[in-house]
């Protein structure tokens, strides 16, 4: 019988992706375009928040949107109907975007004319956290109906995000969601995380969030 | 389903190393996966069994070692280990600083493989 031998592999499966993501970051830095990656569970309210937020900042900041979905173009159509430049990336079964797909997306956009490009990642809290998209800002949306235990279940997502936006706060009175517990859990995983509480429906808290975002973009493109 | 893309990557790398080394069959693969990953070992093996059918890696066993989460303290420069599941506040044991950067814990590293 043939001998069993040991072969050294020594490869990280995301090394290629990370290299590409770093490349995108330096390319976008040179073009003075801030790339933000927005992640959440399905239906947490990404599209709704983006449409409202972009409406509030578009006179000062030129924004484009890259929508990612497994197999539909509904979200990009909603953006375009609002006059927001948007493209749709279909991940064809993949549950997240990687740097390669983002690079293709950027190729289809007029990057030079934009200060801010927002990626609406595929709705899920697992894989998008594992794959670097090349974004300089990672943001996640947690909606009140999902519950306050999510930082316990998806620690990686909370630990890689720069911003946590807790949304659908209009549901707070109907639920036992403990806002302080969420903030505490998120801060434990990531002491630098910036947290906003908003309702895209009532508009509560939206201005604090868009002011912060505007400031991030203006500092970045300076 | 989230384990699928990761598993596909693992298989790609294994097969390319197998080709370069004239391998007839991959017996087992030693992986190091960070504690921060939410992917389940069992499912990674299930998807692997499915994807590896009819390849040189068919039937290979994935031996997954979990890598602890380690932070580098930006206050004093020490490194310290963190138990994320304990949900205790992450803080440097040496200087109490809460300013830190991740050193390990997100890994998906293929160490080596046993082959025939
Ligand atoms: N009550 C309430 N409903 C909201 C709020 N934000 C969004 N919604 C509703 O939540 C539903 C899902 O919103 P979307 O914006 O489509 O969510 P999404 O995260 O883009 O969904 P996917 O792209 O499918 O993952 C819609 O019916 C929205 O009207 C909010 O702040 N309060
Ligand atoms: Mg959407
Ligand atoms: Zn320290």
Short mmCIF file of C-alpha atoms and ligand atoms in Angstrom, two decimals:
data_model
loop_
_atom_site.label_atom_id
_atom_site.label_comp_id
_atom_site.label_asym_id
_atom_site.label_seq_id
_atom_site.Cartn_x
_atom_site.Cartn_y
_atom_site.Cartn_z
CA UNK A 1 0.00 0.00 0.00
CA UNK A 2 1.15 3.53 -0.67
CA UNK A 3 2.57 5.53 2.17
CA UNK A 4 0.63 8.38 3.67
CA UNK A 5 2.67 11.58 3.46
CA UNK A 6 2.12 15.08 4.77
CA UNK A 7 1.99 18.10 2.46
CA UNK A 8 2.24 21.60 3.88
CA UNK A 9 -0.37 23.97 2.49
CA UNK A 10 -0.11 27.08 4.69
CA UNK A 11 -2.77 29.16 2.97
CA UNK A 12 -5.52 31.30 4.39
CA UNK A 13 -8.61 30.82 2.28
CA UNK A 14 -9.30 34.54 2.30
CA UNK A 15 -5.80 35.70 1.46
CA UNK A 16 -6.69 36.42 -2.20
CA UNK A 17 -9.82 38.25 -1.22
CA UNK A 18 -8.03 40.35 1.36
CA UNK A 19 -5.35 41.31 -1.12
CA UNK A 20 -7.96 42.40 -3.61
CA UNK A 21 -9.88 44.29 -0.90
CA UNK A 22 -6.73 46.19 0.11
CA UNK A 23 -6.18 47.05 -3.55
CA UNK A 24 -9.69 48.44 -3.85
CA UNK A 25 -9.19 50.49 -0.69
CA UNK A 26 -6.10 52.22 -2.01
CA UNK A 27 -7.68 52.76 -5.44
CA UNK A 28 -10.75 54.39 -3.86
CA UNK A 29 -8.63 56.44 -1.49
CA UNK A 30 -6.83 57.90 -4.52
CA UNK A 31 -10.15 58.63 -6.21
CA UNK A 32 -11.48 60.20 -3.01
CA UNK A 33 -14.52 57.98 -2.83
CA UNK A 34 -15.60 56.47 0.47
CA UNK A 35 -16.92 52.93 0.21
CA UNK A 36 -19.33 51.84 2.94
CA UNK A 37 -20.59 48.29 3.36
CA UNK A 38 -24.05 48.00 4.94
CA UNK A 39 -25.02 44.62 6.38
CA UNK A 40 -28.00 43.18 8.24
CA UNK A 41 -30.46 40.29 8.38
CA UNK A 42 -32.99 40.10 5.53
CA UNK A 43 -35.67 42.74 5.88
CA UNK A 44 -34.00 44.69 8.71
CA UNK A 45 -34.58 47.87 6.69
CA UNK A 46 -31.42 48.53 4.66
CA UNK A 47 -33.11 49.76 1.49
CA UNK A 48 -35.55 51.94 3.42
CA UNK A 49 -32.79 53.51 5.53
CA UNK A 50 -30.59 54.15 2.50
CA UNK A 51 -33.33 55.85 0.52
CA UNK A 52 -34.18 58.15 3.45
CA UNK A 53 -30.57 58.89 4.36
CA UNK A 54 -29.45 59.59 0.82
CA UNK A 55 -32.41 61.91 0.36
CA UNK A 56 -31.13 63.93 3.34
CA UNK A 57 -27.49 64.25 2.22
CA UNK A 58 -27.62 64.26 -1.56
CA UNK A 59 -27.40 68.03 -1.94
CA UNK A 60 -24.00 68.02 -0.25
CA UNK A 61 -22.62 64.60 -1.11
CA UNK A 62 -22.75 62.63 -4.34
CA UNK A 63 -23.87 59.13 -3.48
CA UNK A 64 -24.10 55.93 -5.51
CA UNK A 65 -25.46 52.57 -4.40
CA UNK A 66 -24.39 49.05 -5.18
CA UNK A 67 -27.18 46.62 -4.40
CA UNK A 68 -26.37 42.97 -3.86
CA UNK A 69 -28.98 40.30 -3.96
CA UNK A 70 -28.95 36.62 -4.57
CA UNK A 71 -31.23 36.89 -7.55
CA UNK A 72 -33.36 40.00 -7.95
CA UNK A 73 -33.06 43.64 -8.90
CA UNK A 74 -35.94 45.09 -6.91
CA UNK A 75 -33.75 47.16 -4.57
CA UNK A 76 -31.74 48.85 -7.34
CA UNK A 77 -34.95 49.67 -9.20
CA UNK A 78 -36.30 51.39 -6.08
CA UNK A 79 -33.12 53.50 -5.83
CA UNK A 80 -33.12 54.48 -9.49
CA UNK A 81 -36.81 55.44 -9.24
CA UNK A 82 -35.73 57.94 -6.52
CA UNK A 83 -33.06 59.41 -8.79
CA UNK A 84 -30.20 57.69 -6.93
CA UNK A 85 -27.51 56.17 -9.18
CA UNK A 86 -27.57 52.46 -8.43
CA UNK A 87 -26.47 49.20 -9.90
CA UNK A 88 -27.53 45.68 -9.02
CA UNK A 89 -25.10 42.87 -8.45
CA UNK A 90 -26.59 39.42 -8.53
CA UNK A 91 -24.50 37.07 -6.46
CA UNK A 92 -26.06 34.03 -8.16
CA UNK A 93 -26.66 31.98 -5.05
CA UNK A 94 -23.80 33.36 -2.98
CA UNK A 95 -24.90 34.70 0.37
CA UNK A 96 -22.38 37.54 0.50
CA UNK A 97 -20.31 39.88 -1.66
CA UNK A 98 -16.57 39.55 -1.95
CA UNK A 99 -13.95 41.98 -3.18
CA UNK A 100 -14.04 40.50 -6.70
CA UNK A 101 -17.73 41.16 -7.11
CA UNK A 102 -17.32 44.67 -5.70
CA UNK A 103 -14.56 45.34 -8.21
CA UNK A 104 -16.88 44.31 -11.03
CA UNK A 105 -19.56 46.56 -9.59
CA UNK A 106 -17.22 49.54 -9.39
CA UNK A 107 -16.34 48.96 -13.03
CA UNK A 108 -19.98 49.53 -13.91
CA UNK A 109 -20.24 52.79 -11.93
CA UNK A 110 -18.99 56.31 -12.49
CA UNK A 111 -16.71 56.21 -9.44
CA UNK A 112 -14.92 59.49 -10.21
CA UNK A 113 -18.09 61.53 -9.85
CA UNK A 114 -19.04 60.03 -6.48
CA UNK A 115 -18.02 60.94 -2.92
CA UNK A 116 -19.73 57.98 -1.30
CA UNK A 117 -20.62 54.53 -2.56
CA UNK A 118 -22.79 52.39 -0.34
CA UNK A 119 -22.97 48.63 -0.73
CA UNK A 120 -26.21 47.05 0.39
CA UNK A 121 -24.85 43.59 1.12
CA UNK A 122 -26.92 40.41 0.93
CA UNK A 123 -29.23 40.09 3.95
CA UNK A 124 -27.50 37.80 6.46
CA UNK A 125 -25.31 38.22 9.52
CA UNK A 126 -22.83 35.39 8.91
CA UNK A 127 -20.94 35.40 5.61
CA UNK A 128 -20.75 39.13 4.90
CA UNK A 129 -18.77 39.41 8.14
CA UNK A 130 -16.23 36.87 6.89
CA UNK A 131 -15.41 38.49 3.56
CA UNK A 132 -13.72 41.87 3.21
CA UNK A 133 -15.38 43.95 0.46
CA UNK A 134 -12.74 46.67 0.31
CA UNK A 135 -14.97 49.09 2.24
CA UNK A 136 -13.40 51.54 4.69
CA UNK A 137 -16.58 51.75 6.73
CA UNK A 138 -18.51 48.67 7.80
CA UNK A 139 -21.98 49.35 9.11
CA UNK A 140 -24.66 47.03 10.36
CA UNK A 141 -28.33 47.44 10.90
CA UNK A 142 -30.14 45.60 13.66
CA UNK A 143 -33.90 45.99 13.76
CA UNK A 144 -35.84 45.88 17.01
CA UNK A 145 -38.08 42.94 15.95
CA UNK A 146 -34.99 40.72 15.55
CA UNK A 147 -34.31 40.80 19.28
CA UNK A 148 -31.57 41.99 21.60
CA UNK A 149 -29.64 38.69 21.66
CA UNK A 150 -28.04 39.10 18.22
CA UNK A 151 -24.61 40.21 19.53
CA UNK A 152 -24.49 36.91 21.43
CA UNK A 153 -25.31 34.89 18.32
CA UNK A 154 -23.25 36.72 15.71
CA UNK A 155 -20.18 38.05 17.53
CA UNK A 156 -18.04 38.37 14.39
CA UNK A 157 -20.44 40.77 12.69
CA UNK A 158 -20.54 43.06 15.72
CA UNK A 159 -16.80 42.94 16.16
CA UNK A 160 -15.92 43.96 12.58
CA UNK A 161 -18.40 46.85 12.26
CA UNK A 162 -17.50 50.49 12.81
CA UNK A 163 -21.14 51.49 13.19
CA UNK A 164 -24.24 49.80 14.57
CA UNK A 165 -27.58 51.32 13.67
CA UNK A 166 -30.47 49.98 15.69
CA UNK A 167 -33.54 50.57 13.57
CA UNK A 168 -37.34 50.21 13.74
CA UNK A 169 -37.28 51.86 17.19
CA UNK A 170 -40.96 52.62 16.56
CA UNK A 171 -41.51 48.97 17.57
CA UNK A 172 -39.84 49.42 20.98
CA UNK A 173 -43.09 49.98 22.85
CA UNK A 174 -44.47 46.70 21.47
CA UNK A 175 -41.49 44.59 22.40
CA UNK A 176 -39.26 43.51 25.28
CA UNK A 177 -36.15 44.56 23.33
CA UNK A 178 -33.56 45.83 25.80
CA UNK A 179 -31.67 48.68 24.11
CA UNK A 180 -29.17 49.10 26.92
CA UNK A 181 -28.34 45.38 26.83
CA UNK A 182 -27.68 45.53 23.07
CA UNK A 183 -25.41 48.52 23.45
CA UNK A 184 -23.55 46.88 26.28
CA UNK A 185 -23.12 43.60 24.40
CA UNK A 186 -21.97 45.35 21.24
CA UNK A 187 -19.49 47.51 23.18
CA UNK A 188 -18.07 44.45 24.87
CA UNK A 189 -17.27 42.91 21.51
CA UNK A 190 -16.07 46.16 20.04
CA UNK A 191 -15.32 49.10 22.31
CA UNK A 192 -14.94 51.51 19.37
CA UNK A 193 -18.32 50.80 17.78
CA UNK A 194 -20.46 53.88 17.13
CA UNK A 195 -24.15 53.30 17.88
CA UNK A 196 -27.23 55.09 16.53
CA UNK A 197 -30.90 54.49 17.33
CA UNK A 198 -33.27 55.32 14.52
CA UNK A 199 -36.68 54.74 13.03
CA UNK A 200 -36.75 55.05 9.27
CA UNK A 201 -40.52 55.17 9.54
CA UNK A 202 -40.92 58.10 11.96
CA UNK A 203 -37.59 59.70 11.08
CA UNK A 204 -36.44 59.64 14.73
CA UNK A 205 -32.67 59.71 15.08
CA UNK A 206 -32.04 59.92 11.33
CA UNK A 207 -30.39 63.31 11.46
CA UNK A 208 -27.76 62.32 14.03
CA UNK A 209 -26.85 59.36 11.81
CA UNK A 210 -26.73 61.29 8.52
CA UNK A 211 -24.75 64.14 10.15
CA UNK A 212 -22.20 61.64 11.33
CA UNK A 213 -22.02 59.95 7.91
CA UNK A 214 -21.71 63.28 6.12
CA UNK A 215 -18.85 64.23 8.38
CA UNK A 216 -17.07 60.90 7.76
CA UNK A 217 -17.34 61.42 4.00
CA UNK A 218 -16.20 65.05 4.07
CA UNK A 219 -13.19 64.16 6.19
CA UNK A 220 -12.32 61.26 3.89
CA UNK A 221 -12.55 63.14 0.58
CA UNK A 222 -10.76 66.25 1.85
CA UNK B 1 -25.92 27.54 3.42
CA UNK B 2 -23.30 30.02 4.66
CA UNK B 3 -20.66 27.34 4.97
CA UNK B 4 -20.79 26.66 1.24
CA UNK B 5 -18.59 29.45 -0.20
CA UNK B 6 -15.96 28.89 2.46
CA UNK B 7 -15.96 25.15 1.83
CA UNK B 8 -15.64 25.71 -1.91
CA UNK B 9 -12.52 27.80 -1.31
CA UNK B 10 -11.02 25.13 0.93
CA UNK B 11 -11.58 22.49 -1.74
CA UNK B 12 -10.06 24.69 -4.50
CA UNK B 13 -6.87 25.16 -2.50
CA UNK B 14 -6.63 21.48 -1.57
CA UNK B 15 -7.11 20.32 -5.16
CA UNK B 16 -4.50 22.72 -6.52
CA UNK B 17 -1.93 21.55 -3.96
CA UNK B 18 -2.82 17.93 -4.70
CA UNK B 19 -2.22 18.44 -8.41
CA UNK B 20 1.16 20.05 -7.82
CA UNK B 21 2.23 17.14 -5.61
CA UNK B 22 1.02 14.18 -7.69
CA UNK B 23 -1.48 13.13 -5.10
CA UNK B 24 -3.78 10.14 -5.68
CA UNK B 25 -5.97 10.69 -2.69
CA UNK B 26 -6.33 13.23 0.11
CA UNK B 27 -6.87 11.44 3.41
CA UNK B 28 -7.26 14.34 5.82
CA UNK B 29 -6.85 18.10 5.97
CA UNK B 30 -5.76 20.12 9.00
CA UNK B 31 -7.50 23.46 9.27
CA UNK B 32 -7.30 26.27 11.77
CA UNK B 33 -10.52 28.24 12.16
CA UNK B 34 -10.90 31.31 14.36
CA UNK B 35 -13.24 31.27 17.36
CA UNK B 36 -14.99 34.32 15.98
CA UNK B 37 -16.31 32.42 13.00
CA UNK B 38 -19.98 31.52 13.26
CA UNK B 39 -19.67 28.66 10.79
CA UNK B 40 -20.25 25.15 12.12
CA UNK B 41 -17.54 22.49 11.75
CA UNK B 42 -20.09 19.80 11.09
CA UNK B 43 -21.66 21.67 8.20
CA UNK B 44 -18.32 22.47 6.67
CA UNK B 45 -17.64 18.71 6.57
CA UNK B 46 -21.10 17.99 5.11
CA UNK B 47 -20.63 20.50 2.31
CA UNK B 48 -17.12 19.28 1.76
CA UNK B 49 -18.29 15.67 1.35
CA UNK B 50 -20.79 16.86 -1.21
CA UNK B 51 -18.46 19.16 -3.18
CA UNK B 52 -15.46 16.81 -3.11
CA UNK B 53 -17.32 13.92 -4.78
CA UNK B 54 -15.37 12.53 -7.73
CA UNK B 55 -12.36 14.69 -6.90
CA UNK B 56 -8.99 13.72 -5.45
CA UNK B 57 -10.30 14.89 -2.07
CA UNK B 58 -13.38 12.65 -2.02
CA UNK B 59 -13.84 11.19 1.45
CA UNK B 60 -11.16 13.36 3.06
CA UNK B 61 -11.66 14.18 6.71
CA UNK B 62 -11.41 17.80 7.82
CA UNK B 63 -9.67 18.14 11.16
CA UNK B 64 -10.62 21.56 12.48
CA UNK B 65 -8.66 23.19 15.23
CA UNK B 66 -10.24 26.32 16.70
CA UNK B 67 -7.96 29.32 17.09
CA UNK B 68 -8.57 31.51 20.14
CA UNK B 69 -9.38 35.19 19.78
CA UNK B 70 -6.28 37.23 20.57
CA UNK B 71 -6.15 41.01 20.80
CA UNK B 72 -3.22 43.38 20.73
CA UNK B 73 -3.52 46.13 23.31
CA UNK B 74 -2.97 49.57 21.82
CA UNK B 75 -2.33 50.92 25.31
CA UNK B 76 0.64 48.87 26.48
CA UNK B 77 1.45 46.66 23.50
CA UNK B 78 0.73 43.35 25.25
CA UNK B 79 -1.37 40.65 23.59
CA UNK B 80 -4.22 38.99 25.42
CA UNK B 81 -6.69 36.17 24.80
CA UNK B 82 -10.44 36.75 24.85
CA UNK B 83 -13.34 34.37 25.44
CA UNK B 84 -16.03 35.90 23.22
CA UNK B 85 -18.72 33.46 24.30
CA UNK B 86 -18.33 34.60 27.92
CA UNK B 87 -19.53 38.10 26.94
CA UNK B 88 -17.30 39.73 29.49
CA UNK B 89 -16.02 43.17 28.69
CA UNK B 90 -12.93 42.98 26.50
CA UNK B 91 -10.12 44.66 28.34
CA UNK B 92 -6.34 44.32 28.56
CA UNK B 93 -5.38 42.28 31.62
CA UNK B 94 -2.15 44.21 31.92
CA UNK B 95 -3.22 47.87 31.76
CA UNK B 96 -7.06 47.75 31.68
CA UNK B 97 -7.13 49.52 28.30
CA UNK B 98 -10.20 48.97 26.08
CA UNK B 99 -8.38 50.08 22.95
CA UNK B 100 -7.31 46.95 21.08
CA UNK B 101 -6.97 45.40 17.64
CA UNK B 102 -7.65 41.85 16.57
CA UNK B 103 -4.59 39.65 16.06
CA UNK B 104 -6.26 36.28 15.51
CA UNK B 105 -9.71 34.77 15.73
CA UNK B 106 -10.97 35.33 12.20
CA UNK B 107 -8.68 32.74 10.60
CA UNK B 108 -9.52 30.16 7.95
CA UNK B 109 -6.11 28.65 7.52
CA UNK B 110 -5.23 25.38 5.79
CA UNK B 111 -2.18 24.08 7.60
CA UNK B 112 -1.35 20.80 5.88
CA UNK B 113 -2.89 17.59 4.56
CA UNK B 114 -2.24 13.89 4.69
CA UNK B 115 -2.20 12.34 1.24
CA UNK B 116 -1.41 9.16 -0.60
N1 LIG C 1 -41.96 50.07 11.39
C1 LIG C 1 -40.87 50.21 10.67
N2 LIG C 1 -40.75 49.53 9.52
C2 LIG C 1 -39.61 49.67 8.79
C3 LIG C 1 -38.56 50.53 9.21
N3 LIG C 1 -37.56 50.44 8.28
C4 LIG C 1 -37.99 49.58 7.33
N4 LIG C 1 -39.22 49.11 7.62
C5 LIG C 1 -40.01 48.13 6.86
O1 LIG C 1 -39.34 46.88 6.89
C6 LIG C 1 -39.56 46.16 5.67
C7 LIG C 1 -38.24 45.73 5.08
O2 LIG C 1 -37.50 46.89 4.72
P1 LIG C 1 -36.36 46.92 3.63
O3 LIG C 1 -35.81 48.29 3.63
O4 LIG C 1 -36.84 46.37 2.34
O5 LIG C 1 -35.34 45.90 4.26
P2 LIG C 1 -33.97 45.32 3.64
O6 LIG C 1 -33.05 45.14 4.76
O7 LIG C 1 -33.53 46.20 2.53
O8 LIG C 1 -34.46 43.92 3.07
P3 LIG C 1 -33.63 42.90 2.10
O9 LIG C 1 -32.94 43.73 1.07
O10 LIG C 1 -34.71 42.04 1.52
O11 LIG C 1 -32.71 42.14 3.00
C8 LIG C 1 -40.35 47.10 4.77
O12 LIG C 1 -41.70 46.76 4.85
C9 LIG C 1 -40.10 48.48 5.40
O13 LIG C 1 -41.15 49.38 5.15
C10 LIG C 1 -38.73 51.26 10.45
O14 LIG C 1 -37.85 52.00 10.91
N5 LIG C 1 -39.90 51.04 11.12
MG1 LIG C 2 -33.03 45.67 0.55
ZN1 LIG C 3 -2.62 46.95 27.81
#
